[in-house]
Amino acid sequence: MGTTQLDAVPEPKYWHLKTVLSDALDSEFEVGEILPNERELAARFGVARATLRQALEQLELEGRLQRRRGVGTTVAPPRFGVDVGPGEQGWPGAPDDAWQTGESEETTAPAAVAALLGRDADEPVHSVRRTRMTHGQPVATELLYVPHSSVPGLPAMDSTGGTARGRAVLRELHRLELDGQERTVELGSVRADDARQLDRLPGAPVLVVTTRYVSQGVTAAVSVSTYRADTCRLTFGEKVREPVVPAPEGPAPEAAPRRHRAATAGRLSHR
Amino acid sequence: MGTTQLDAVPEPKYWHLKTVLSDALDSEFEVGEILPNERELAARFGVARATLRQALEQLELEGRLQRRRGVGTTVAPPRFGVDVGPGEQGWPGAPDDAWQTGESEETTAPAAVAALLGRDADEPVHSVRRTRMTHGQPVATELLYVPHSSVPGLPAMDSTGGTARGRAVLRELHRLELDGQERTVELGSVRADDARQLDRLPGAPVLVVTTRYVSQGVTAAVSVSTYRADTCRLTFGEKVREPVVPAPEGPAPEAAPRRHRAATAGRLSHR
DNA sequence: GAGTGGTCTAGACCACCTC
DNA sequence: AGGTGGTCTAGACCACTCC
């Protein structure tokens, strides 16, 4: 007695805030437009900044917003669709691939990778770092692990730890016959070293794509690629051509107008 | 002058905490074991609870921990590898698939899905809800959208909005010839309705797999599946058999012992 | 009812970018 | 120097689970 009705599940404030902001983004903002700052938004909605930030975090996770320290919060463009095979049924470094070869060094593979390779954890491998660019932005970094035994023909150039070495490794890899590849995708958080290359803070969500390259029945190489989860949509094309894909937003896309109305000055109404 | 050295980047507390906890998880805890509660952990590390929670959030995102309200925080098992074609080159509802057909109803597809279907946004579609189980746990929910024009042979059973109707839709789908399918994977956050089915709170991170099924040159159906990102590793097998995959943990797996030492009582040392 | 994780507050300071 | 987002604190209350 007293409760007007079944108030049922009191929706968390930040959750409600998120949907309000999401709607405002659709109706009142242009892509690339900069939002009012967090302190102002929090005040306007009558919540603590931490609560507002919880909502913004969600929206950033869904690729709707982009936040940069010292700059501000902007409305993010729809996610890129980046192709992740098996379209290009080739080895890394195929002439047409989207990757840019970087440093290479001789190390020992991390335990998990060694297990995937089916090699001992202490067997030396070539590790080649690569970066993938799209629209002028780095969207992924990769570490490619190639056991010495996979590329026995590689000329000795031990101390040449530069990009030349990386290209040499890729070249040798191409001499092998590729039987197939196997991929897994999972969620991770970017480590400090990758973070800088991807222009994100450590801990930002990434999609980790692990690929096992098989040649003549054995795993010849393993690559671990980390894609920015906020800006990327991984596509696995097969046979079919892609039409205009209007980036589903959030989880299960529900009626999403995303009309671009002219943006003037003081909108984003409260309540 | 004055700084002893390049103190460079003062690592955030929660970031350092995360690595400390991560190491402790490897060395001092068993899978399924329950951690001390948050207030205790925070006190033990001399930080505010919010800071500790930031570290725990990261670890949960990486699939290392599982937190349940009212229960506690437990050490998560390695992620499941769930197959996401194109191994089973078939229509949804193939006799051997891992999905469990649920409710079906007649609706109109959300805008983004309608665009993928290449149909008008107001054309009626059958929407079939399905659930994917693995190891007795629900790992994904799906909404399958089938335009009426794709299954003209479907007998009239308008008001039969149950699972029988869903099965009928799938049955009709099988009569079509499948030319190919096209998938995309992206990060999302689970909506309220899916959340309950996946036993997660709203907003939890999910991997959204959107599949376009093509028959005779046109898109015959579109499915949107949301997988729990904390417990799932999506696998895209091709030709190759899978060995024992020891779940890379975090982004780029670095030397990960994950040895299971006997767990006693009051460890998890500070500093 | 006791104990857990989830939400929220009102403040403070820091790191970074831009002017 | 001033403004932005990022980190951190010390508290409070709530929703949930289990006994």
Coordinates of C-alpha atoms (C1' of nucleotides) in Angstrom, one line a residue:
Chain A
M1 CA 0.0 0.0 0.0
G2 CA 1.5 3.3 -1.0
T3 CA 3.4 2.2 -4.1
T4 CA 1.2 3.4 -7.0
Q5 CA 2.0 0.4 -9.0
L6 CA 4.6 -2.2 -9.6
D7 CA 7.6 0.1 -9.8
A8 CA 9.2 -3.2 -10.6
V9 CA 12.8 -2.6 -11.7
P10 CA 14.0 0.9 -10.9
E11 CA 16.1 1.5 -14.0
P12 CA 19.6 2.7 -13.0
K13 CA 20.1 6.4 -13.6
Y14 CA 23.0 6.0 -15.9
W15 CA 21.1 3.5 -18.0
H16 CA 18.2 5.9 -18.5
L17 CA 20.7 8.7 -19.2
K18 CA 22.4 6.6 -21.8
T19 CA 19.1 6.2 -23.8
V20 CA 18.3 9.9 -23.5
L21 CA 21.8 10.8 -24.7
S22 CA 21.5 8.2 -27.4
D23 CA 18.3 9.7 -28.7
A24 CA 19.8 13.2 -28.5
L25 CA 22.7 12.0 -30.6
D26 CA 20.4 10.8 -33.2
S27 CA 18.3 13.9 -33.4
E28 CA 20.4 16.8 -32.4
F29 CA 23.9 16.2 -33.4
E30 CA 26.1 15.8 -36.4
V31 CA 28.9 13.3 -36.7
G32 CA 32.1 14.9 -35.5
E33 CA 30.3 17.5 -33.5
I34 CA 31.6 18.2 -30.1
L35 CA 29.3 17.7 -27.0
P36 CA 29.2 20.0 -24.0
N37 CA 31.8 19.0 -21.5
E38 CA 31.1 16.4 -18.8
R39 CA 30.7 18.9 -15.9
E40 CA 28.2 20.8 -17.8
L41 CA 26.3 17.8 -19.0
A42 CA 26.2 16.4 -15.5
A43 CA 24.8 19.6 -14.1
R44 CA 22.2 19.8 -16.9
F45 CA 20.9 16.3 -16.1
G46 CA 21.2 16.8 -12.4
V47 CA 23.6 13.9 -11.7
A48 CA 27.1 13.5 -10.5
R49 CA 29.8 13.5 -13.0
A50 CA 30.7 9.9 -12.3
T51 CA 27.1 8.9 -13.2
L52 CA 27.2 10.8 -16.4
R53 CA 30.6 9.2 -17.2
Q54 CA 29.1 5.8 -16.8
A55 CA 26.6 6.6 -19.5
L56 CA 29.2 8.1 -21.7
E57 CA 31.4 5.0 -21.3
Q58 CA 28.5 2.8 -22.5
L59 CA 28.0 5.0 -25.6
E60 CA 31.7 5.0 -26.3
L61 CA 31.7 1.2 -26.0
E62 CA 29.0 1.0 -28.6
G63 CA 30.9 3.2 -30.9
R64 CA 28.6 6.2 -30.7
L65 CA 31.0 8.6 -29.0
Q66 CA 34.7 9.3 -29.0
R67 CA 36.4 10.9 -26.0
R68 CA 39.8 12.5 -26.0
R69 CA 41.5 13.9 -23.0
G70 CA 42.2 17.5 -23.3
V71 CA 39.9 17.9 -26.3
G72 CA 36.4 16.8 -25.6
T73 CA 33.7 14.3 -26.5
T74 CA 32.6 14.0 -30.1
V75 CA 30.0 12.1 -32.0
A76 CA 31.6 9.2 -33.6
P77 CA 31.1 8.2 -37.2
P78 CA 29.6 4.8 -38.0
R79 CA 32.1 2.0 -37.5
F80 CA 34.4 1.0 -40.3
G81 CA 33.8 -2.4 -41.8
V82 CA 37.3 -4.0 -41.9
D83 CA 37.6 -7.2 -43.8
V84 CA 39.1 -10.1 -41.9
G85 CA 39.3 -12.9 -44.4
P86 CA 38.9 -15.5 -45.5
G87 CA 38.5 -13.4 -48.6
E88 CA 42.2 -12.8 -49.2
Q89 CA 43.1 -16.5 -48.9
G90 CA 46.7 -15.7 -48.5
W91 CA 49.7 -15.4 -46.2
P92 CA 50.3 -12.2 -44.4
G93 CA 52.1 -9.7 -46.6
A94 CA 50.2 -10.5 -49.8
P95 CA 50.8 -7.6 -52.2
D96 CA 47.3 -6.3 -51.7
D97 CA 46.8 -6.6 -48.0
A98 CA 46.1 -3.7 -45.8
W99 CA 48.9 -4.2 -43.4
Q100 CA 52.1 -2.2 -43.0
T101 CA 55.1 -4.2 -42.0
G102 CA 57.0 -2.9 -39.0
E103 CA 59.8 -4.0 -36.7
S104 CA 60.8 -7.6 -36.4
E105 CA 62.8 -9.3 -33.7
E106 CA 63.9 -12.7 -32.6
T107 CA 62.2 -13.8 -29.4
T108 CA 60.4 -16.6 -27.8
A109 CA 56.7 -16.9 -28.2
P110 CA 54.3 -16.4 -25.2
A111 CA 53.0 -19.6 -23.8
A112 CA 49.6 -19.4 -25.3
V113 CA 51.0 -18.7 -28.7
A114 CA 53.5 -21.5 -28.4
A115 CA 50.7 -23.9 -27.6
L116 CA 48.8 -22.8 -30.7
L117 CA 52.0 -23.3 -32.8
G118 CA 52.4 -26.7 -31.4
R119 CA 56.0 -25.9 -30.5
D120 CA 58.0 -25.8 -27.3
A121 CA 57.6 -22.6 -25.4
D122 CA 61.3 -21.9 -25.7
E123 CA 61.7 -22.4 -29.4
P124 CA 62.9 -19.2 -31.0
V125 CA 60.5 -17.4 -33.3
H126 CA 60.5 -14.4 -35.5
S127 CA 58.0 -11.9 -34.3
V128 CA 56.9 -9.3 -36.8
R129 CA 54.9 -6.3 -35.8
R130 CA 52.4 -4.9 -38.3
T131 CA 49.9 -2.1 -38.4
R132 CA 46.7 -1.9 -40.3
M133 CA 45.5 1.5 -41.5
T134 CA 42.1 2.4 -42.7
H135 CA 41.0 5.9 -43.8
G136 CA 44.3 7.2 -42.5
Q137 CA 43.7 5.9 -39.0
P138 CA 45.4 2.9 -37.4
V139 CA 42.7 0.4 -36.6
A140 CA 44.8 -2.6 -35.6
T141 CA 48.2 -3.8 -34.6
E142 CA 49.4 -7.3 -35.0
L143 CA 52.2 -9.5 -33.8
L144 CA 53.0 -12.3 -36.2
Y145 CA 54.9 -15.3 -34.8
V146 CA 56.9 -17.4 -37.2
P147 CA 58.9 -20.3 -35.8
H148 CA 62.4 -20.6 -37.3
S149 CA 61.6 -24.1 -38.5
S150 CA 58.8 -22.6 -40.7
V151 CA 61.2 -20.5 -42.7
P152 CA 64.5 -22.4 -42.8
G153 CA 65.5 -20.6 -45.9
L154 CA 65.7 -17.3 -44.2
P155 CA 69.2 -15.8 -44.8
A156 CA 71.1 -15.1 -41.6
M157 CA 70.7 -11.5 -40.8
D158 CA 70.5 -11.7 -37.0
S159 CA 71.3 -8.3 -35.9
T160 CA 69.2 -6.6 -38.6
G161 CA 66.3 -6.0 -36.3
G162 CA 64.4 -3.6 -38.5
T163 CA 61.6 -3.6 -41.0
A164 CA 63.9 -5.1 -43.6
R165 CA 64.0 -8.2 -41.5
G166 CA 60.2 -8.3 -41.2
R167 CA 59.8 -8.1 -44.9
A168 CA 62.3 -10.9 -45.3
V169 CA 60.3 -13.1 -43.0
L170 CA 57.1 -12.4 -44.9
R171 CA 58.8 -13.2 -48.1
E172 CA 59.9 -16.6 -46.9
L173 CA 56.4 -17.3 -45.6
H174 CA 55.0 -16.8 -49.1
R175 CA 57.1 -19.7 -50.4
L176 CA 55.0 -22.1 -48.3
E177 CA 51.8 -23.5 -49.4
L178 CA 48.8 -22.3 -47.3
D179 CA 46.4 -25.1 -46.5
G180 CA 44.0 -23.1 -44.5
Q181 CA 43.6 -20.7 -41.6
E182 CA 41.6 -20.7 -38.5
R183 CA 40.5 -17.6 -36.6
T184 CA 39.1 -16.8 -33.3
V185 CA 37.7 -13.5 -32.1
E186 CA 37.4 -12.4 -28.5
L187 CA 37.2 -9.3 -26.4
G188 CA 40.3 -8.0 -24.7
S189 CA 41.7 -4.8 -23.4
V190 CA 44.6 -3.0 -25.0
R191 CA 48.0 -3.2 -23.4
A192 CA 50.1 -0.2 -22.9
D193 CA 52.4 -0.7 -25.9
D194 CA 49.6 -1.3 -28.3
A195 CA 47.6 1.5 -26.8
R196 CA 49.8 4.3 -28.1
Q197 CA 49.8 2.9 -31.6
L198 CA 46.1 2.8 -31.7
D199 CA 45.8 6.2 -30.2
R200 CA 43.8 4.9 -27.2
L201 CA 44.4 4.7 -23.5
P202 CA 45.5 1.4 -21.9
G203 CA 42.6 -0.8 -21.1
A204 CA 40.4 0.3 -24.0
P205 CA 38.3 -2.5 -25.4
V206 CA 39.7 -4.3 -28.4
L207 CA 38.7 -7.2 -30.5
V208 CA 41.5 -9.8 -30.5
V209 CA 41.7 -11.9 -33.6
T210 CA 44.0 -14.9 -33.4
T211 CA 44.8 -16.6 -36.6
R212 CA 46.5 -19.9 -37.1
Y213 CA 48.1 -20.4 -40.5
V214 CA 48.4 -24.1 -41.5
S215 CA 50.8 -25.4 -44.1
Q216 CA 51.2 -29.1 -44.9
G217 CA 49.4 -30.2 -41.8
V218 CA 51.3 -28.1 -39.3
T219 CA 50.9 -24.7 -37.9
A220 CA 53.4 -22.5 -39.7
A221 CA 52.6 -19.2 -38.1
V222 CA 50.3 -17.5 -35.7
S223 CA 49.2 -14.0 -35.6
V224 CA 47.5 -12.0 -32.9
S225 CA 45.8 -8.9 -34.1
T226 CA 44.1 -6.3 -31.9
Y227 CA 41.4 -4.2 -33.5
R228 CA 40.0 -1.1 -31.9
A229 CA 36.6 -2.2 -30.8
D230 CA 35.1 1.2 -30.7
T231 CA 35.7 2.1 -34.4
C232 CA 35.8 -1.3 -36.1
R233 CA 33.3 -3.8 -37.3
L234 CA 34.9 -7.0 -38.4
T235 CA 33.5 -8.5 -41.6
F236 CA 33.8 -12.1 -42.7
G237 CA 32.8 -12.0 -46.3
E238 CA 32.0 -15.1 -48.3
K239 CA 31.1 -15.2 -51.9
V240 CA 28.7 -12.3 -51.5
R241 CA 29.1 -8.7 -52.3
E242 CA 28.4 -6.1 -49.7
P243 CA 25.6 -3.5 -50.2
V244 CA 25.4 -0.3 -48.2
V245 CA 25.7 -1.5 -44.6
P246 CA 24.3 1.1 -42.3
A247 CA 26.3 0.1 -39.2
P248 CA 23.9 -1.4 -36.6
E249 CA 24.4 0.5 -33.5
G250 CA 24.5 -1.0 -30.1
P251 CA 23.6 -4.7 -29.7
A252 CA 20.5 -5.7 -31.4
P253 CA 19.8 -2.8 -33.6
E254 CA 16.4 -1.3 -32.9
A255 CA 14.7 1.3 -35.1
A256 CA 17.5 3.6 -35.6
P257 CA 16.7 6.7 -37.6
R258 CA 20.0 8.5 -37.1
R259 CA 18.8 11.4 -39.1
H260 CA 21.2 14.3 -39.3
R261 CA 19.4 17.4 -38.4
A262 CA 21.1 20.8 -38.5
A263 CA 22.8 21.5 -35.2
T264 CA 22.5 25.0 -33.8
A265 CA 23.5 26.0 -30.3
G266 CA 21.9 25.2 -27.0
R267 CA 20.0 21.9 -27.3
L268 CA 20.2 18.6 -25.5
S269 CA 17.2 19.3 -23.3
H270 CA 17.0 18.1 -19.8
R271 CA 14.3 15.5 -18.8
Chain B
M1 CA 66.0 19.4 -12.3
G2 CA 64.7 17.5 -9.3
T3 CA 63.1 14.6 -10.9
T4 CA 65.3 11.7 -10.2
Q5 CA 64.7 10.3 -13.6
L6 CA 62.1 10.2 -16.3
D7 CA 59.2 9.2 -14.1
A8 CA 57.5 9.2 -17.4
V9 CA 54.0 7.9 -17.2
P10 CA 52.7 7.5 -13.7
E11 CA 50.8 4.3 -14.1
P12 CA 47.2 4.6 -12.9
K13 CA 46.6 2.8 -9.7
Y14 CA 43.8 0.7 -11.0
W15 CA 46.0 -0.4 -13.9
H16 CA 48.8 -1.5 -11.6
L17 CA 46.2 -3.2 -9.3
K18 CA 44.9 -5.1 -12.3
T19 CA 48.2 -6.6 -13.1
V20 CA 48.8 -7.5 -9.4
L21 CA 45.5 -9.2 -9.2
S22 CA 46.0 -10.9 -12.5
D23 CA 49.2 -12.4 -11.3
A24 CA 47.6 -13.5 -8.0
L25 CA 44.8 -15.1 -10.0
D26 CA 47.4 -17.1 -11.9
S27 CA 49.4 -18.2 -8.9
E28 CA 47.1 -18.3 -5.9
F29 CA 43.6 -19.2 -7.1
E30 CA 41.7 -22.0 -8.6
V31 CA 39.1 -21.7 -11.2
G32 CA 35.7 -21.2 -9.5
E33 CA 37.3 -20.1 -6.3
I34 CA 35.7 -17.1 -4.6
L35 CA 37.7 -14.0 -3.9
P36 CA 37.6 -11.8 -0.8
N37 CA 34.8 -9.3 -1.1
E38 CA 35.4 -5.8 -2.6
R39 CA 35.5 -3.9 0.6
E40 CA 38.1 -6.2 2.0
L41 CA 40.2 -6.2 -1.1
A42 CA 40.1 -2.5 -1.3
A43 CA 41.2 -2.2 2.3
R44 CA 44.0 -4.7 1.8
F45 CA 45.4 -2.8 -1.1
G46 CA 44.8 0.6 0.5
V47 CA 42.6 2.0 -2.2
A48 CA 39.1 3.2 -2.4
R49 CA 36.5 0.7 -3.4
A50 CA 35.8 2.5 -6.7
T51 CA 39.4 2.1 -7.7
L52 CA 39.4 -1.6 -6.9
R53 CA 36.2 -2.0 -8.9
Q54 CA 37.9 -0.4 -11.9
A55 CA 40.5 -3.1 -11.8
L56 CA 37.9 -5.8 -11.3
E57 CA 35.9 -4.5 -14.2
Q58 CA 38.9 -4.8 -16.5
L59 CA 39.6 -8.4 -15.4
E60 CA 36.0 -9.3 -15.9
L61 CA 36.1 -7.7 -19.4
E62 CA 39.0 -10.0 -20.2
G63 CA 37.1 -13.0 -19.0
R64 CA 39.3 -13.6 -15.9
L65 CA 36.6 -12.9 -13.3
Q66 CA 33.0 -13.4 -12.9
R67 CA 31.0 -11.2 -10.5
R68 CA 27.5 -11.8 -9.3
R69 CA 25.5 -9.6 -7.1
G70 CA 24.6 -11.0 -3.8
V71 CA 27.1 -13.8 -4.3
G72 CA 30.6 -12.7 -4.9
T73 CA 33.5 -12.6 -7.3
T74 CA 34.8 -15.8 -8.6
V75 CA 37.7 -16.9 -10.8
A76 CA 36.3 -17.5 -14.3
P77 CA 37.2 -20.6 -16.3
P78 CA 38.8 -20.1 -19.7
R79 CA 36.5 -18.9 -22.3
F80 CA 34.4 -21.3 -24.4
G81 CA 35.3 -21.6 -28.0
V82 CA 31.9 -21.3 -29.8
D83 CA 31.9 -22.1 -33.5
V84 CA 30.4 -19.4 -35.7
G85 CA 30.5 -20.9 -39.2
P86 CA 31.1 -21.1 -41.9
G87 CA 31.7 -24.7 -40.9
E88 CA 28.0 -25.6 -40.8
Q89 CA 27.3 -24.2 -44.2
G90 CA 23.6 -24.3 -43.6
W91 CA 20.5 -22.4 -42.8
P92 CA 19.5 -21.7 -39.2
G93 CA 17.8 -24.7 -37.8
A94 CA 20.0 -27.3 -39.4
P95 CA 19.4 -30.6 -37.5
D96 CA 22.8 -30.4 -35.8
D97 CA 23.0 -26.8 -34.9
A98 CA 23.4 -25.6 -31.4
W99 CA 20.4 -23.3 -31.3
Q100 CA 17.2 -23.7 -29.5
T101 CA 14.1 -22.3 -31.2
G102 CA 12.0 -19.9 -29.2
E103 CA 9.1 -17.6 -29.7
S104 CA 8.2 -16.2 -33.1
E105 CA 6.1 -13.2 -34.0
E106 CA 5.2 -11.1 -36.9
T107 CA 6.7 -7.7 -36.7
T108 CA 8.5 -5.1 -38.8
A109 CA 12.3 -5.2 -39.0
P110 CA 14.4 -2.4 -37.3
A111 CA 15.7 0.1 -39.8
A112 CA 19.3 -1.3 -39.8
V113 CA 18.1 -4.8 -40.4
A114 CA 15.6 -3.7 -43.1
A115 CA 18.5 -2.1 -44.9
L116 CA 20.5 -5.3 -44.8
L117 CA 17.6 -7.2 -46.1
G118 CA 17.2 -4.7 -48.9
R119 CA 13.6 -4.4 -48.1
D120 CA 11.3 -1.6 -47.2
A121 CA 11.4 -0.8 -43.5
D122 CA 7.7 -1.4 -43.2
E123 CA 7.6 -4.8 -44.9
P124 CA 6.4 -7.4 -42.4
V125 CA 8.9 -10.0 -41.3
H126 CA 8.8 -13.1 -39.2
S127 CA 11.1 -12.7 -36.2
V128 CA 12.2 -15.8 -34.5
R129 CA 14.0 -15.8 -31.2
R130 CA 16.6 -18.4 -30.6
T131 CA 19.0 -19.3 -27.8
R132 CA 22.3 -21.0 -27.9
M133 CA 23.4 -23.2 -25.1
T134 CA 26.9 -24.4 -24.3
H135 CA 27.8 -26.5 -21.3
G136 CA 24.4 -26.0 -19.9
Q137 CA 24.8 -22.2 -20.0
P138 CA 23.1 -19.8 -22.4
V139 CA 25.9 -18.1 -24.3
A140 CA 23.9 -16.2 -27.0
T141 CA 20.5 -15.1 -28.0
E142 CA 19.5 -14.4 -31.5
L143 CA 16.8 -12.7 -33.5
L144 CA 16.3 -14.1 -36.9
Y145 CA 14.4 -11.9 -39.4
V146 CA 12.7 -13.5 -42.3
P147 CA 10.7 -11.4 -44.7
H148 CA 7.4 -12.8 -45.7
S149 CA 8.5 -12.8 -49.4
S150 CA 11.3 -15.2 -48.5
V151 CA 9.0 -17.9 -47.3
P152 CA 5.8 -17.5 -49.4
G153 CA 4.9 -21.1 -48.8
L154 CA 4.4 -20.7 -45.1
P155 CA 0.9 -21.8 -44.2
A156 CA -1.3 -19.2 -42.6
M157 CA -1.1 -19.5 -38.9
D158 CA -1.2 -15.9 -37.9
S159 CA -2.2 -16.0 -34.3
T160 CA 0.0 -19.0 -33.5
G161 CA 2.7 -16.9 -31.9
G162 CA 4.6 -19.7 -30.2
T163 CA 7.6 -21.9 -30.8
A164 CA 5.6 -24.0 -33.3
R165 CA 5.5 -21.0 -35.6
G166 CA 9.2 -20.4 -35.2
R167 CA 9.9 -24.0 -36.2
A168 CA 7.6 -23.6 -39.2
V169 CA 9.5 -20.6 -40.4
L170 CA 12.8 -22.4 -40.1
R171 CA 11.4 -25.4 -42.0
E172 CA 10.4 -23.2 -44.9
L173 CA 13.8 -21.5 -44.9
H174 CA 15.4 -24.9 -45.5
R175 CA 13.6 -25.2 -48.8
L176 CA 15.6 -22.4 -50.2
E177 CA 19.0 -22.8 -51.7
L178 CA 21.7 -21.1 -49.7
D179 CA 24.2 -19.3 -51.9
G180 CA 26.3 -17.9 -49.1
Q181 CA 26.4 -16.0 -45.9
E182 CA 28.2 -12.9 -44.7
R183 CA 29.0 -12.1 -41.2
T184 CA 30.1 -9.1 -39.2
V185 CA 31.3 -9.0 -35.6
E186 CA 31.3 -6.0 -33.4
L187 CA 31.2 -5.0 -29.8
G188 CA 28.0 -4.0 -28.2
S189 CA 26.3 -3.8 -24.9
V190 CA 23.4 -6.1 -24.0
R191 CA 19.9 -4.7 -23.9
A192 CA 17.6 -5.2 -21.0
D193 CA 15.6 -8.1 -22.5
D194 CA 18.6 -10.1 -23.7
A195 CA 20.3 -9.4 -20.5
R196 CA 18.0 -11.6 -18.4
Q197 CA 18.3 -14.5 -20.9
L198 CA 22.1 -14.3 -20.8
D199 CA 22.1 -14.0 -17.0
R200 CA 23.9 -10.7 -17.1
L201 CA 23.1 -7.2 -16.1
P202 CA 22.0 -4.7 -18.8
G203 CA 25.0 -3.1 -20.4
A204 CA 27.3 -6.0 -20.1
P205 CA 29.6 -6.3 -23.1
V206 CA 28.6 -8.7 -25.9
L207 CA 29.9 -9.7 -29.3
V208 CA 27.2 -8.9 -31.9
V209 CA 27.3 -11.2 -34.9
T210 CA 25.2 -10.1 -37.8
T211 CA 24.6 -12.6 -40.5
R212 CA 23.2 -12.1 -43.9
Y213 CA 21.9 -15.2 -45.6
V214 CA 21.8 -15.0 -49.4
S215 CA 19.7 -17.2 -51.7
Q216 CA 19.5 -16.7 -55.4
G217 CA 21.2 -13.4 -55.3
V218 CA 18.9 -11.8 -52.7
T219 CA 19.1 -11.6 -49.0
A220 CA 16.6 -14.1 -47.7
A221 CA 17.2 -13.6 -44.0
V222 CA 19.2 -11.7 -41.5
S223 CA 20.1 -12.8 -38.0
V224 CA 21.5 -10.7 -35.2
S225 CA 23.2 -12.8 -32.5
T226 CA 24.5 -11.5 -29.2
Y227 CA 27.2 -13.5 -27.5
R228 CA 28.4 -13.0 -24.0
A229 CA 31.8 -11.4 -24.5
D230 CA 33.0 -12.4 -21.1
T231 CA 32.6 -16.1 -21.5
C232 CA 32.9 -16.6 -25.3
R233 CA 35.6 -16.8 -27.8
L234 CA 34.1 -17.0 -31.3
T235 CA 35.9 -19.4 -33.7
F236 CA 35.8 -19.3 -37.4
G237 CA 37.1 -22.7 -38.4
E238 CA 38.1 -23.5 -42.0
K239 CA 39.4 -26.8 -43.2
V240 CA 41.5 -27.3 -40.2
R241 CA 41.1 -29.3 -37.1
E242 CA 41.4 -27.7 -33.7
P243 CA 44.0 -28.8 -31.2
V244 CA 43.9 -28.0 -27.5
V245 CA 43.5 -24.2 -27.6
P246 CA 44.6 -22.7 -24.3
A247 CA 42.5 -19.6 -24.4
P248 CA 44.7 -16.6 -24.8
E249 CA 44.0 -14.3 -22.0
G250 CA 43.7 -10.6 -22.3
P251 CA 44.7 -8.9 -25.6
A252 CA 48.1 -10.0 -26.9
P253 CA 48.8 -13.1 -24.8
E254 CA 52.1 -12.7 -23.0
A255 CA 53.8 -15.5 -21.1
A256 CA 50.8 -16.9 -19.3
P257 CA 51.6 -19.7 -16.8
R258 CA 48.2 -20.0 -15.3
R259 CA 49.4 -22.8 -13.1
H260 CA 46.8 -24.1 -10.6
R261 CA 48.4 -24.1 -7.3
A262 CA 46.6 -25.4 -4.3
A263 CA 44.7 -22.6 -2.6
T264 CA 44.6 -22.4 1.1
A265 CA 43.3 -19.5 3.1
G266 CA 44.6 -15.9 3.5
R267 CA 46.9 -15.1 0.7
L268 CA 46.7 -12.3 -1.9
S269 CA 49.5 -10.4 -0.4
H270 CA 49.6 -6.6 -0.4
R271 CA 52.3 -4.8 -2.4
Chain C
dG1 C1' 19.1 -10.5 8.4
dA2 C1' 23.7 -10.6 7.0
dG3 C1' 26.7 -10.2 3.3
dT4 C1' 27.6 -9.5 -1.5
dG5 C1' 28.1 -6.6 -5.7
dG6 C1' 25.7 -2.4 -8.1
dT7 C1' 24.6 2.5 -8.1
dC8 C1' 25.4 7.2 -6.8
dT9 C1' 27.3 11.4 -4.7
dA10 C1' 30.4 15.7 -4.2
dG11 C1' 34.2 16.7 -4.1
dA12 C1' 39.6 16.7 -5.4
dC13 C1' 43.7 16.4 -8.2
dC14 C1' 46.1 15.0 -12.4
dA15 C1' 47.5 14.5 -17.5
dC16 C1' 46.8 16.3 -21.7
dC17 C1' 45.6 19.5 -25.4
dT18 C1' 44.9 24.1 -27.3
dC19 C1' 45.4 28.8 -27.3
Chain D
dA1 C1' 46.6 29.5 -18.6
dG2 C1' 42.5 27.6 -19.1
dG3 C1' 39.6 23.8 -20.4
dT4 C1' 39.0 18.9 -21.3
dG5 C1' 38.6 14.1 -20.0
dG6 C1' 41.0 10.6 -16.6
dT7 C1' 41.8 9.1 -11.9
dC8 C1' 40.8 8.8 -7.1
dT9 C1' 38.5 9.3 -2.6
dA10 C1' 35.2 8.3 1.4
dG11 C1' 31.3 7.9 2.1
dA12 C1' 26.0 6.3 1.4
dC13 C1' 22.2 3.5 -0.1
dC14 C1' 20.1 -0.1 -3.0
dA15 C1' 19.2 -4.9 -5.1
dC16 C1' 20.1 -9.4 -4.8
dT17 C1' 21.3 -14.0 -2.8
dC18 C1' 21.7 -17.2 0.8
dC19 C1' 20.9 -18.9 5.3

